[in-house]
Tab-separated table of C-alpha atoms and ligand atoms in Angstrom:
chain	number	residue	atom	x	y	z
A	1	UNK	CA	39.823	85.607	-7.409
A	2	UNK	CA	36.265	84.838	-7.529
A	3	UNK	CA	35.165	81.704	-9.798
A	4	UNK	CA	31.995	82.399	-12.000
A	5	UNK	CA	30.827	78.991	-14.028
A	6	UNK	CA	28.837	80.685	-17.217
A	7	UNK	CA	27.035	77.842	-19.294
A	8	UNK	CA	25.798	78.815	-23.277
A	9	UNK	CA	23.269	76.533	-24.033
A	10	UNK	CA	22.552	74.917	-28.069
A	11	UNK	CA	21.311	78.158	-29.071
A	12	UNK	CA	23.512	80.598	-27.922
A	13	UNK	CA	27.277	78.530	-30.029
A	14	UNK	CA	24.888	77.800	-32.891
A	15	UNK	CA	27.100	79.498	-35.637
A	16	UNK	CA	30.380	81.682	-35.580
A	17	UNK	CA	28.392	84.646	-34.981
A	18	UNK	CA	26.870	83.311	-31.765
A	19	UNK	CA	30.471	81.844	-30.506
A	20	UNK	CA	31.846	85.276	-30.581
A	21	UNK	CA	29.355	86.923	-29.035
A	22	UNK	CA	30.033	83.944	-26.457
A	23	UNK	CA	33.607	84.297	-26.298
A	24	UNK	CA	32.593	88.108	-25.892
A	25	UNK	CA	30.551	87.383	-22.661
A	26	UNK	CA	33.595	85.399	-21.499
A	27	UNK	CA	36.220	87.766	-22.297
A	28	UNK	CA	33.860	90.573	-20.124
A	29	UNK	CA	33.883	88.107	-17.325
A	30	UNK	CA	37.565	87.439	-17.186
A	31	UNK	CA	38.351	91.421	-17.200
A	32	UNK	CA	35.950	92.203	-14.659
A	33	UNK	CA	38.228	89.723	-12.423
A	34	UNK	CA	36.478	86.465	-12.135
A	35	UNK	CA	38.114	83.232	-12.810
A	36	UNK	CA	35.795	81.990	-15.452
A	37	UNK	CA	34.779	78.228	-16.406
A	38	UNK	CA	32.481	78.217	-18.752
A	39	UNK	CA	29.652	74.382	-20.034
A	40	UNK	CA	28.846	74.436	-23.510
A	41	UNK	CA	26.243	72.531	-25.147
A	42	UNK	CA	26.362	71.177	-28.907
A	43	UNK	CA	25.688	73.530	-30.961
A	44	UNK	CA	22.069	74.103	-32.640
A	45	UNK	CA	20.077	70.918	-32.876
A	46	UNK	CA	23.314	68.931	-33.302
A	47	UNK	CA	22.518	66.184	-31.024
A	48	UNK	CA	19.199	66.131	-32.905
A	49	UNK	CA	20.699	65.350	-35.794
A	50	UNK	CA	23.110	62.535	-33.517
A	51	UNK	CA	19.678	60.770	-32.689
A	52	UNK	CA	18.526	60.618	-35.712
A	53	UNK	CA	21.693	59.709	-37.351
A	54	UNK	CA	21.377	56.962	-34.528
A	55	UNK	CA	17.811	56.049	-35.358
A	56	UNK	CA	18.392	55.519	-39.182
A	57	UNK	CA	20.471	52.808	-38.996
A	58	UNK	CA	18.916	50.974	-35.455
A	59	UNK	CA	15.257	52.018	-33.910
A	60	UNK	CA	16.768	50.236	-31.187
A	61	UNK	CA	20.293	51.737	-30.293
A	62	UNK	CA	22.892	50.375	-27.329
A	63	UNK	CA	22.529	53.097	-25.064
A	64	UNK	CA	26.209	53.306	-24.499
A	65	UNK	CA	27.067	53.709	-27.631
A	66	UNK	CA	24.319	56.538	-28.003
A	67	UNK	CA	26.393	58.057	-25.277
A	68	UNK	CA	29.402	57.790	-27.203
A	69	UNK	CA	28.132	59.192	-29.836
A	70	UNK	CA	25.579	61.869	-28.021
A	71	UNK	CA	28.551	63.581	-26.614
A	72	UNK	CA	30.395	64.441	-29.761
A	73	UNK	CA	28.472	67.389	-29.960
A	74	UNK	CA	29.704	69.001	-26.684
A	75	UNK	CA	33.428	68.292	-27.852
A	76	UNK	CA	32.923	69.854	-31.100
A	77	UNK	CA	31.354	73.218	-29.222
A	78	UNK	CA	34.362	73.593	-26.475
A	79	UNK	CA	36.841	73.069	-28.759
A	80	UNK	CA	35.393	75.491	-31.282
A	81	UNK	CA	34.958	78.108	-28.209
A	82	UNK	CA	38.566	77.767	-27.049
A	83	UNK	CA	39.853	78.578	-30.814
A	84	UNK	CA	37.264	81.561	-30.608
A	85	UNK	CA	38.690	82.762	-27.619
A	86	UNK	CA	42.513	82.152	-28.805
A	87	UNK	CA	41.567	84.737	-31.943
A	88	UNK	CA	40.650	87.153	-29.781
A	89	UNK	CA	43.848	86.977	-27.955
A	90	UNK	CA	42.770	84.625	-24.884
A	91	UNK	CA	44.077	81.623	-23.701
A	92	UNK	CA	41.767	78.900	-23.055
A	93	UNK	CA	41.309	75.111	-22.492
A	94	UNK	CA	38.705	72.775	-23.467
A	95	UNK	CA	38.047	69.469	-21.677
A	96	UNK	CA	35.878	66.595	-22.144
A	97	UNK	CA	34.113	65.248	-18.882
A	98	UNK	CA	36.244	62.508	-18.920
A	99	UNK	CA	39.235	64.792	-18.497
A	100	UNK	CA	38.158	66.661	-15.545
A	101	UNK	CA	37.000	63.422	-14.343
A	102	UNK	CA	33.118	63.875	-14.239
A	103	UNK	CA	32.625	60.806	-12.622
A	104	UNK	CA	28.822	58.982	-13.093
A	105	UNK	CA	26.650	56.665	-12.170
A	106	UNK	CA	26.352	54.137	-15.582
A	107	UNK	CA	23.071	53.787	-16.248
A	108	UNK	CA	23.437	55.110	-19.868
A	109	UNK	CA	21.017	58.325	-21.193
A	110	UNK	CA	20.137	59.495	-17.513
A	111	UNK	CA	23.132	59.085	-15.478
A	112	UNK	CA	24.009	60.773	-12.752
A	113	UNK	CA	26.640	62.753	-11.498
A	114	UNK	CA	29.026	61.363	-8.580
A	115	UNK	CA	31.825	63.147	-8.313
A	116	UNK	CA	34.128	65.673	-9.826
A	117	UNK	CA	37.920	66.429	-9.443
A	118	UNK	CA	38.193	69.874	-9.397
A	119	UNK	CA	41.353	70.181	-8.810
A	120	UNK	CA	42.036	69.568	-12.768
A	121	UNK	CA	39.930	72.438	-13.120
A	122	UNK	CA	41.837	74.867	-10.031
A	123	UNK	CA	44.920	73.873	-11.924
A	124	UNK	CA	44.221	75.307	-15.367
A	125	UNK	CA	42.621	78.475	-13.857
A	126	UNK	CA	45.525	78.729	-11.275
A	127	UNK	CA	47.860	79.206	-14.878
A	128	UNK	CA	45.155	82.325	-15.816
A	129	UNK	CA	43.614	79.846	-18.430
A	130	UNK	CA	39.573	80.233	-19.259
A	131	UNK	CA	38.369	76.316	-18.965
A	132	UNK	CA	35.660	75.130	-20.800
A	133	UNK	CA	33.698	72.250	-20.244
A	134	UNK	CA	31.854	69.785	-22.544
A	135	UNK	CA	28.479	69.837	-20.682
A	136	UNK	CA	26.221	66.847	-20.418
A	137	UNK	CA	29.170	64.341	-19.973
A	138	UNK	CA	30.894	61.952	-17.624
A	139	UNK	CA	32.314	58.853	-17.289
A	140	UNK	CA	31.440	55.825	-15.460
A	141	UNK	CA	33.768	54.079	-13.187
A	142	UNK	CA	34.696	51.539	-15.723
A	143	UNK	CA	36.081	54.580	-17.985
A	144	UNK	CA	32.411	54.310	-20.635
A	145	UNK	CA	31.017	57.691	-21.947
A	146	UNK	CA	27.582	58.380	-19.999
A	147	UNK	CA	25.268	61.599	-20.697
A	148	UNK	CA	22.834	62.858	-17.807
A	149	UNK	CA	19.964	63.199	-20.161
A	150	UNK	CA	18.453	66.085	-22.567
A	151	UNK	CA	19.302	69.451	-21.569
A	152	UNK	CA	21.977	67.949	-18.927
A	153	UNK	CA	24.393	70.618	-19.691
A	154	UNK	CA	23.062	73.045	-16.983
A	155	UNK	CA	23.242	70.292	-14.638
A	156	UNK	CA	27.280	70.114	-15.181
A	157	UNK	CA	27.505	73.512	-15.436
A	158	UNK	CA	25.962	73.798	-11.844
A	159	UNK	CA	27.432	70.624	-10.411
A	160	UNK	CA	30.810	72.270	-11.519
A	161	UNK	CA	30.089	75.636	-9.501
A	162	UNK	CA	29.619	73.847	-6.687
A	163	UNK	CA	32.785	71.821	-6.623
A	164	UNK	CA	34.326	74.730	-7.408
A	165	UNK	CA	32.731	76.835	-4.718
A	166	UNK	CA	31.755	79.490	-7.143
A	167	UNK	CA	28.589	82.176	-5.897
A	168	UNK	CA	26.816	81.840	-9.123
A	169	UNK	CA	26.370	79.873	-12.067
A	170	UNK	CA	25.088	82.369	-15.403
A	171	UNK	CA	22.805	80.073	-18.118
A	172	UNK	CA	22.907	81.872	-21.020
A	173	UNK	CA	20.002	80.686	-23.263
A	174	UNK	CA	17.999	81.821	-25.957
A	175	UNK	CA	14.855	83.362	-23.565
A	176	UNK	CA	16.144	86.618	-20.752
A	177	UNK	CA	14.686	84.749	-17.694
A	178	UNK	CA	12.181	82.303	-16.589
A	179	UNK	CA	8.969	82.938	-17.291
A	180	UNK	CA	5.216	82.196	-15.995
A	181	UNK	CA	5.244	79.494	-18.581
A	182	UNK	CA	6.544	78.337	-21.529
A	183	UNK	CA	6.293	81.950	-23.618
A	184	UNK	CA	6.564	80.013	-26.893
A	185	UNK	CA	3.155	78.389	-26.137
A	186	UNK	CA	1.774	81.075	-24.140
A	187	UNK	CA	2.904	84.195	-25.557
A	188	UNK	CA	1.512	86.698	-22.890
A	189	UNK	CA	4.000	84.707	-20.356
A	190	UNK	CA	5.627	87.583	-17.971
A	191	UNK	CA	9.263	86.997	-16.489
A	192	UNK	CA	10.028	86.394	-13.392
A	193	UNK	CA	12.791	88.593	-10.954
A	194	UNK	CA	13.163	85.501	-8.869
A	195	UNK	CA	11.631	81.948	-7.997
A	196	UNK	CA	12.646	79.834	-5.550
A	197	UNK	CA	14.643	76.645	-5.878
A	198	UNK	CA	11.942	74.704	-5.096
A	199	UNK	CA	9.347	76.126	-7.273
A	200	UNK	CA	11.862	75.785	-10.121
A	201	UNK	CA	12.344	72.200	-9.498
A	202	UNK	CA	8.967	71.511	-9.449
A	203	UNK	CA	8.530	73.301	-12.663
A	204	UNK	CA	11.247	71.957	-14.481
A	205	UNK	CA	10.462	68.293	-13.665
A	206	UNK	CA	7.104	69.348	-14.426
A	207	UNK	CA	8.070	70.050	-18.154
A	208	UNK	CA	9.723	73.200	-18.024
A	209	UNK	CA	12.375	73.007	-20.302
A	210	UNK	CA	14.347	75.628	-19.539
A	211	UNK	CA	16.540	74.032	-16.922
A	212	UNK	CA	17.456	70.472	-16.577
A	213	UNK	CA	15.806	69.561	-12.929
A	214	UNK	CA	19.190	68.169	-11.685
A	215	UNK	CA	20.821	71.435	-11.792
A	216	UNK	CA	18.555	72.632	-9.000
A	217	UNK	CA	18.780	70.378	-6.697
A	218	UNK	CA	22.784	70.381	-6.970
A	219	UNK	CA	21.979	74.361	-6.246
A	220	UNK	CA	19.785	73.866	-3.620
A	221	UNK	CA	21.822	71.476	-1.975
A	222	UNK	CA	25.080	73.375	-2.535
A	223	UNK	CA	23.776	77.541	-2.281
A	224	UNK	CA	25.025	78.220	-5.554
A	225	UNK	CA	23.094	81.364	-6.809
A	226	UNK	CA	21.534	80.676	-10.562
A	227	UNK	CA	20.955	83.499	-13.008
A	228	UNK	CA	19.437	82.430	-15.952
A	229	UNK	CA	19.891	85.214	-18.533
A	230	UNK	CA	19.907	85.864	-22.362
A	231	UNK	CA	23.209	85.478	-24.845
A	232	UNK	CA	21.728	87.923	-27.041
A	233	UNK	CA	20.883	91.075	-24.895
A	234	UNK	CA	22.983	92.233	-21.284
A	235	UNK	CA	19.937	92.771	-19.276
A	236	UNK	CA	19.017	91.153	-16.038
A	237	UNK	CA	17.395	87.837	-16.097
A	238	UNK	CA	16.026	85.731	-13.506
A	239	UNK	CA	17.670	84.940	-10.110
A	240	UNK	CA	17.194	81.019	-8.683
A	241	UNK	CA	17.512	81.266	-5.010
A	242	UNK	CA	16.391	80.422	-1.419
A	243	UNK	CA	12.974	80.833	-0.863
A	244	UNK	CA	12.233	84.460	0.584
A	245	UNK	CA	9.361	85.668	2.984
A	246	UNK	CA	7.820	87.467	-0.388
A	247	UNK	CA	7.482	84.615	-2.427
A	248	UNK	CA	4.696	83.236	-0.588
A	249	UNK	CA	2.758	86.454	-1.130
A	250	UNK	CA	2.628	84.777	-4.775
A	251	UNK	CA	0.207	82.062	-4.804
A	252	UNK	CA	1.291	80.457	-8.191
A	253	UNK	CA	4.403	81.817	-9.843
A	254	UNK	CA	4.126	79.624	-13.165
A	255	UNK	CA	2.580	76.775	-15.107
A	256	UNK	CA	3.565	74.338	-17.215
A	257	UNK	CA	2.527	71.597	-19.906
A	258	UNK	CA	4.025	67.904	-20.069
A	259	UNK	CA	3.311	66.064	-23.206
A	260	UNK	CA	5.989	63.015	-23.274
A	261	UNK	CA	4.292	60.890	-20.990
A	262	UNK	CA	2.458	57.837	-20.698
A	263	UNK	CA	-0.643	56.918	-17.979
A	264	UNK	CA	-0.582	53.329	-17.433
A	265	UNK	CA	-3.210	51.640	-15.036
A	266	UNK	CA	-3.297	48.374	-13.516
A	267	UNK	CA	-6.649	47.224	-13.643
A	268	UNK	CA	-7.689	45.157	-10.853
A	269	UNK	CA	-4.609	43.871	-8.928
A	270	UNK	CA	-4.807	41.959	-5.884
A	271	UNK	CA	-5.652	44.330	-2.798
A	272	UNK	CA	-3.378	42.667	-0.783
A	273	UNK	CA	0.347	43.224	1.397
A	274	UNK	CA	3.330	43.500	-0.581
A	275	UNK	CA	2.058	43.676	-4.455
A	276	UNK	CA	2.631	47.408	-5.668
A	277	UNK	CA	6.248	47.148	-3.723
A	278	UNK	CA	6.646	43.460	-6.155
A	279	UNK	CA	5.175	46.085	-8.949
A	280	UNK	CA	7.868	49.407	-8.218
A	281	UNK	CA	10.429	47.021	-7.898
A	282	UNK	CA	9.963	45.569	-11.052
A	283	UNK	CA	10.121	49.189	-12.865
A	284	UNK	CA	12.672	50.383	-10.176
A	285	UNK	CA	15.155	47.555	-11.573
A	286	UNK	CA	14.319	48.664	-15.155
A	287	UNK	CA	15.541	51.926	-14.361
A	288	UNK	CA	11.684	53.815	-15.417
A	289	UNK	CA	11.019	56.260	-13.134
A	290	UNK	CA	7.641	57.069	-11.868
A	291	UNK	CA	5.892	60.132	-11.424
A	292	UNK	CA	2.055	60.225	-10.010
A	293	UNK	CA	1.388	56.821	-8.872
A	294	UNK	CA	-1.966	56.988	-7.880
A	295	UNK	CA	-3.515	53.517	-6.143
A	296	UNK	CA	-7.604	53.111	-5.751
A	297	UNK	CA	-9.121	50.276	-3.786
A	298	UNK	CA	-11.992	48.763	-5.978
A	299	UNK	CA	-13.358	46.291	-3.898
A	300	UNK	CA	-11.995	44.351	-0.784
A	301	UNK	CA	-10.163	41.998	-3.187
A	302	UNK	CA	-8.965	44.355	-6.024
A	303	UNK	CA	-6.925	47.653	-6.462
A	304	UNK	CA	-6.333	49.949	-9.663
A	305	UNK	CA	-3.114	50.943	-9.711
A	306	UNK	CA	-2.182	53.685	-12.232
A	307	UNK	CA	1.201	55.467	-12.524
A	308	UNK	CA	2.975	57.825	-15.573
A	309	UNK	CA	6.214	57.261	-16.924
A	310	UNK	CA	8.213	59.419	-19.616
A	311	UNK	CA	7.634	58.075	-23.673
A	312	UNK	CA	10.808	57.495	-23.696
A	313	UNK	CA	10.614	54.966	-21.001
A	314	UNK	CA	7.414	53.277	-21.937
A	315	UNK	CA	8.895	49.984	-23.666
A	316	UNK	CA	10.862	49.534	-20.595
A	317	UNK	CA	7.308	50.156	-18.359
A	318	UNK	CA	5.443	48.041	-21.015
A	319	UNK	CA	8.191	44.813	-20.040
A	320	UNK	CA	8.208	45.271	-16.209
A	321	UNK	CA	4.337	45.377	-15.869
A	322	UNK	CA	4.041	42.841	-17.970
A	323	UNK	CA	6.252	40.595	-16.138
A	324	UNK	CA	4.842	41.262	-12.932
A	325	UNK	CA	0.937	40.977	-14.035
A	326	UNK	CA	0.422	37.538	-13.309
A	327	UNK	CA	2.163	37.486	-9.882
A	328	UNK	CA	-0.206	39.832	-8.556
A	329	UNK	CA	-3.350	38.712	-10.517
A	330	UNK	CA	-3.694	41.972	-12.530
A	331	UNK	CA	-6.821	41.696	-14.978
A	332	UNK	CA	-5.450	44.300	-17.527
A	333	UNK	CA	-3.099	46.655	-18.518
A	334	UNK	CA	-4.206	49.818	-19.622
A	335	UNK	CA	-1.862	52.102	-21.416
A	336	UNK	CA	-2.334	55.818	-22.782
A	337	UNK	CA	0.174	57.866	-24.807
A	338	UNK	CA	-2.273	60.904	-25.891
A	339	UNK	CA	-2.388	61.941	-22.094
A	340	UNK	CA	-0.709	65.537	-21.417
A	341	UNK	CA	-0.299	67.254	-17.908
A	342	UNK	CA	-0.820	70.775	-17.201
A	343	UNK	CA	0.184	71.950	-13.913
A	344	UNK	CA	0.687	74.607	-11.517
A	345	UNK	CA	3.310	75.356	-8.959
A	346	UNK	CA	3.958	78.002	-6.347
A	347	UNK	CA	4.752	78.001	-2.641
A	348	UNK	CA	2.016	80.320	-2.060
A	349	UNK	CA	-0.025	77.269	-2.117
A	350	UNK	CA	0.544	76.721	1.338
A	351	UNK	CA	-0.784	78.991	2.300
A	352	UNK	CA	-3.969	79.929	0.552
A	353	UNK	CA	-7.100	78.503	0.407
A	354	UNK	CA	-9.055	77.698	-3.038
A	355	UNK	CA	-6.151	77.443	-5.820
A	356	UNK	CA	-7.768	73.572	-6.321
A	357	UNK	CA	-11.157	74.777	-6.673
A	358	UNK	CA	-9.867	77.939	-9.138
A	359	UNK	CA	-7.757	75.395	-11.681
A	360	UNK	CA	-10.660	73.067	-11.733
A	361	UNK	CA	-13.333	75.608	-12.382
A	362	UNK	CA	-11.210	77.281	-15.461
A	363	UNK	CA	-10.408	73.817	-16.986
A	364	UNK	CA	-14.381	73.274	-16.668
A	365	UNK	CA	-14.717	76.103	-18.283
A	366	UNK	CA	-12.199	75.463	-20.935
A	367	UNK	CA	-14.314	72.882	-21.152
A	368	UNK	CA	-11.492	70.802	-20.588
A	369	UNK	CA	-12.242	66.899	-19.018
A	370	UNK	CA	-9.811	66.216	-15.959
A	371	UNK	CA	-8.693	62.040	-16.391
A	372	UNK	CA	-7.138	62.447	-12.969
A	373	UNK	CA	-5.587	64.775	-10.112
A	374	UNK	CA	-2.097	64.551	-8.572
A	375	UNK	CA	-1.170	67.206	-5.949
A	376	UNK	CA	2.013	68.288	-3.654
A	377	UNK	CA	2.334	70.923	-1.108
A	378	UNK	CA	3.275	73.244	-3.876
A	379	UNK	CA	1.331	72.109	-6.616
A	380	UNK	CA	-1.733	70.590	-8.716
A	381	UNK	CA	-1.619	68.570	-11.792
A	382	UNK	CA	-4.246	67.377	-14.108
A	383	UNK	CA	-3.871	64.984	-16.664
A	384	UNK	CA	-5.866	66.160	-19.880
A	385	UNK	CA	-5.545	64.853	-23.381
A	386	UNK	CA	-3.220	65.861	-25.351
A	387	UNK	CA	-5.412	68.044	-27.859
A	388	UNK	CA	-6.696	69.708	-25.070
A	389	UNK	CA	-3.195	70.342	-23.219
A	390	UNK	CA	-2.266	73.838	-25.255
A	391	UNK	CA	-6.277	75.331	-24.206
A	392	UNK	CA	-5.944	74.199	-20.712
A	393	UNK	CA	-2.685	75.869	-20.297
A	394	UNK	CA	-4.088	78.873	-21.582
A	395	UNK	CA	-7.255	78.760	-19.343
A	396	UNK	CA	-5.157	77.884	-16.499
A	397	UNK	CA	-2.589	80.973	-17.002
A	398	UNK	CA	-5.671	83.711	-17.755
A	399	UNK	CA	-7.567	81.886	-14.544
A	400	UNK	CA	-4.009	82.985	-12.195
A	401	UNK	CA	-3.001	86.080	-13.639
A	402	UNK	CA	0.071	84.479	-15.122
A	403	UNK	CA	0.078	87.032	-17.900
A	404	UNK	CA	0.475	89.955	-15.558
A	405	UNK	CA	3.493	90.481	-13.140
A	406	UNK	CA	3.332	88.972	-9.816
A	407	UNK	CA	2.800	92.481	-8.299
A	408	UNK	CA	-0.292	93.523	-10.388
A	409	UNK	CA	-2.053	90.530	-9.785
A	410	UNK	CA	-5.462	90.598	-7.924
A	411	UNK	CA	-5.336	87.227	-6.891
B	501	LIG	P1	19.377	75.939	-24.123
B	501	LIG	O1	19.683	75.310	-25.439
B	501	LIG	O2	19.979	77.298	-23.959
B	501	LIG	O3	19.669	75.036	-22.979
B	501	LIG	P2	16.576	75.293	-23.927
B	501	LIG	O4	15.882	75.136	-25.239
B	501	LIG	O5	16.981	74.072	-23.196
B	501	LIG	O6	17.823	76.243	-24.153
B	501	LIG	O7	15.703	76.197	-22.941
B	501	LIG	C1	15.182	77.425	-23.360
B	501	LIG	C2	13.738	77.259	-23.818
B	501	LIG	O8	12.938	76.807	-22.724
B	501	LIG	C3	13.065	78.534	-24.233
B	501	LIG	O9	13.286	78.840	-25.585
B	501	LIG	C4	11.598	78.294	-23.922
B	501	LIG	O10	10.823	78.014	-25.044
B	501	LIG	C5	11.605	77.060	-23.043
B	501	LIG	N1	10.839	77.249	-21.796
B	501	LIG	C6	9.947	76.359	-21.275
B	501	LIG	N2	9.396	76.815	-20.167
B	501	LIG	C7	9.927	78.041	-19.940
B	501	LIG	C8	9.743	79.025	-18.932
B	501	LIG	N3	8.909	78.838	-17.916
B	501	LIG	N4	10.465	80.164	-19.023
B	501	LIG	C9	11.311	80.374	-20.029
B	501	LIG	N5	11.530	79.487	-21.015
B	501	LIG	C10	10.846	78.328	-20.988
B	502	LIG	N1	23.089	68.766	-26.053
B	502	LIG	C1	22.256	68.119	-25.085
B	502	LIG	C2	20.805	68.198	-25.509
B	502	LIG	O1	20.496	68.739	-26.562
B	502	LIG	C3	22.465	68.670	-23.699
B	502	LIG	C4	22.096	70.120	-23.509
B	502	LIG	O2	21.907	70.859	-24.465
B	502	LIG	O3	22.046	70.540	-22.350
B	502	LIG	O4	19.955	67.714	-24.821
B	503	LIG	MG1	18.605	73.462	-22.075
């Protein structure tokens, strides 16, 4: 029997309504013939409500035990789903990622997945059982609770299709696809048929939060097929797969807007051998990780150095640099939290000439300032300020068509 993996995200098990109509989708799955694992998030803004339970009583919490306590909210959801399903006369099984042995990495918050024993899983579909999984969960080898980070639920729900071999892996969210951009902030956004794994990774580490950014590289990596769809309506939604010839035809498929960041720049460091490894080894062993590091030389003796980071790992970033400025004769630290990035991604990119000079010239016209430029083969992002990040999106979008289907666009 084929294995599907079908993942509801927050939205979609919010109240008793929404679980039926989950255990509905489920249900259609298992009499169409599929063996059917489904990843459930917590439900609503539950582990919204965790945090800030969290926060009240420490601004400073052990990450472990925010862990602990993060991934209540997935055990509450599978458990709920597998009583919904008993009602309606199905048998099903909810597990915690302890107990099919989600095994992680431990660096609490963002931890990453291992391995996982699917044979716990093979065994309870092998007795005709539906198996649900408490998404965003694992365990580390010394038996703590880790979580892979916000939104990691798709991530287990694809990292579970692919040790189970399964063809596809359904996200069921509250949007029916992917779209240009974010249509909540853009509301002329079109959807997408397909994108390409790539182009969604870029976007979704880009601030796309539609799909955690791990789950695309485990379906990249593993050819599992992702179809991110609605839980409200049955139609098609979009298809994550292997690039195609086509797609290049499309010189940028969608935008995005980051606003949890940080720019920090090292003013004046000495331009010499060996001093920004001393300075990404210092933030590599406080776990930050670093997007856009961007390095100038000043003068023969001196370098700018300048980097971003996510919020959430600034005080971490603000420690390391620190603690590293004096051994490589930095003159100051500059750090800015009202910095946004807005960026563009497609794989058409490659292939076509002017997309720089295009996003530049509508941001100009946005009258938009640029603080600074980061680019890959299939992208360009600017760093704007932060009031300015919602306007530049816009300009960018109108400037590439991204309101009109791929097919209709002149560009
Ligand atoms: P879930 O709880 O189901 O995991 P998320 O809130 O994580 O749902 O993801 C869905 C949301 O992602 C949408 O409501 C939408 O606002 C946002 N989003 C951001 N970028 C995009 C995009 N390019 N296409 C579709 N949705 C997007
Ligand atoms: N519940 C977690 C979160 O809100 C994980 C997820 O929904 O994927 O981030
Ligand atoms: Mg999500």
């Amino acid at each position: 029997m084929a294995i599907l993996v079908q993942k509801f995200g927050g939205t979609s098990v919010a109240d008793a309504a929404r679980m039926r109509r989950a255990a509905q989708r489920i249900i259609n799955a298992v009499k169409a013939g599929n063996s059917v694992v489904v990843v459930a998030s917590a439900r609503g803004h539950q582990t919204d409500h965790l945090v800030a339970d969290a926060l009240e009583l420490n601004p400073n919490p052990p990450k472990r035990e925010m862990d602990q306590l993060l991934s209540t909210g997935e055990v509450q959801s599978v458990s709920l789903l597998a009583i919904a399903l008993a009602a309606m006369g199905y048998d099903a099984i909810s597990m915690t990622g302890s107990q099919i042995r989600m095994v992680t990495d431990s660096v609490h918050t963002k931890a990453r997945i291992k391995s996982i024993d699917a044979e716990r899983i093979h065994k309870h579909l092998n007795e005709g059982k539906i198996v649900i999984v408490a998404g965003f969960q694992g365990i580390d080898e010394f038996d703590n609770i880790t979580t892979l980070g916000r939104g990691g639920s798709d991530t287990t729900a694809v990292a579970i299709a692919a040790a189970l071999g399964a063809k596809e892996c359904e996200i069921y969210t509250d949007v029916d696809g992917i779209y240009t951009t974010d249509p909540r902030i853009f509301k002329k956004a079109v959807k997408m048929t397909q994108i390409s794994y790539d182009e969604m990774l870029e976007l979704a580490s880009l601030g796309a939060g539609v799909m955690h950014s791990r789950s695309i590289e485990f379906g990249k990596k593993y050819d599992v097929r992702i179809h991110v769809r609605s839980s409200k309506d049955e139609i098609e939604g979009t298809i994550i797969t292997h690039e195609v010839p086509q797609m290049e035809g499309i010189v940028v498929s969608g935008a995005t807007i980051q606003k949890d960041l940080a720019k920090i720049t090292m003013v004046g460091v000495d331009n010499i051998p060996g001093n920004a490894a001393k300075i990404f080894a210092h933030l590599a062993k406080a776990k930050v990780i670093v997007n856009d590091i961007i390095q100038t030389e000043v003068s023969p003796e001196k370098a700018n150095l300048s980097f971003m980071v996510a919020i959430s790992d600034l005080d971490s970033t603000r420690e390391a640099t620190a603690s590293i400025k004096k051994e490589v004769n930095c003159q100051d630290i500059f750090i800015r939290e009202d910095i946004a990035e807005v960026s563009i991604v497609g794989v058409g990119m490659r292939s076509h000439y002017g997309v720089a000079e295009k996003m530049f010239g509508a941001l100009a016209e946005a009258k938009v300032n640029i603080d600074s430029i980061t680019t890959s083969e299939i992208r360009i992002s600017c760093a704007v300020d932060e009031d300015q990040a919602e306007k530049a999106l816009e300009a960018v979008c109108f400037a590439f068509e991204l309101d009109r289907p791929a097919n209709l666009r002149k560009y």
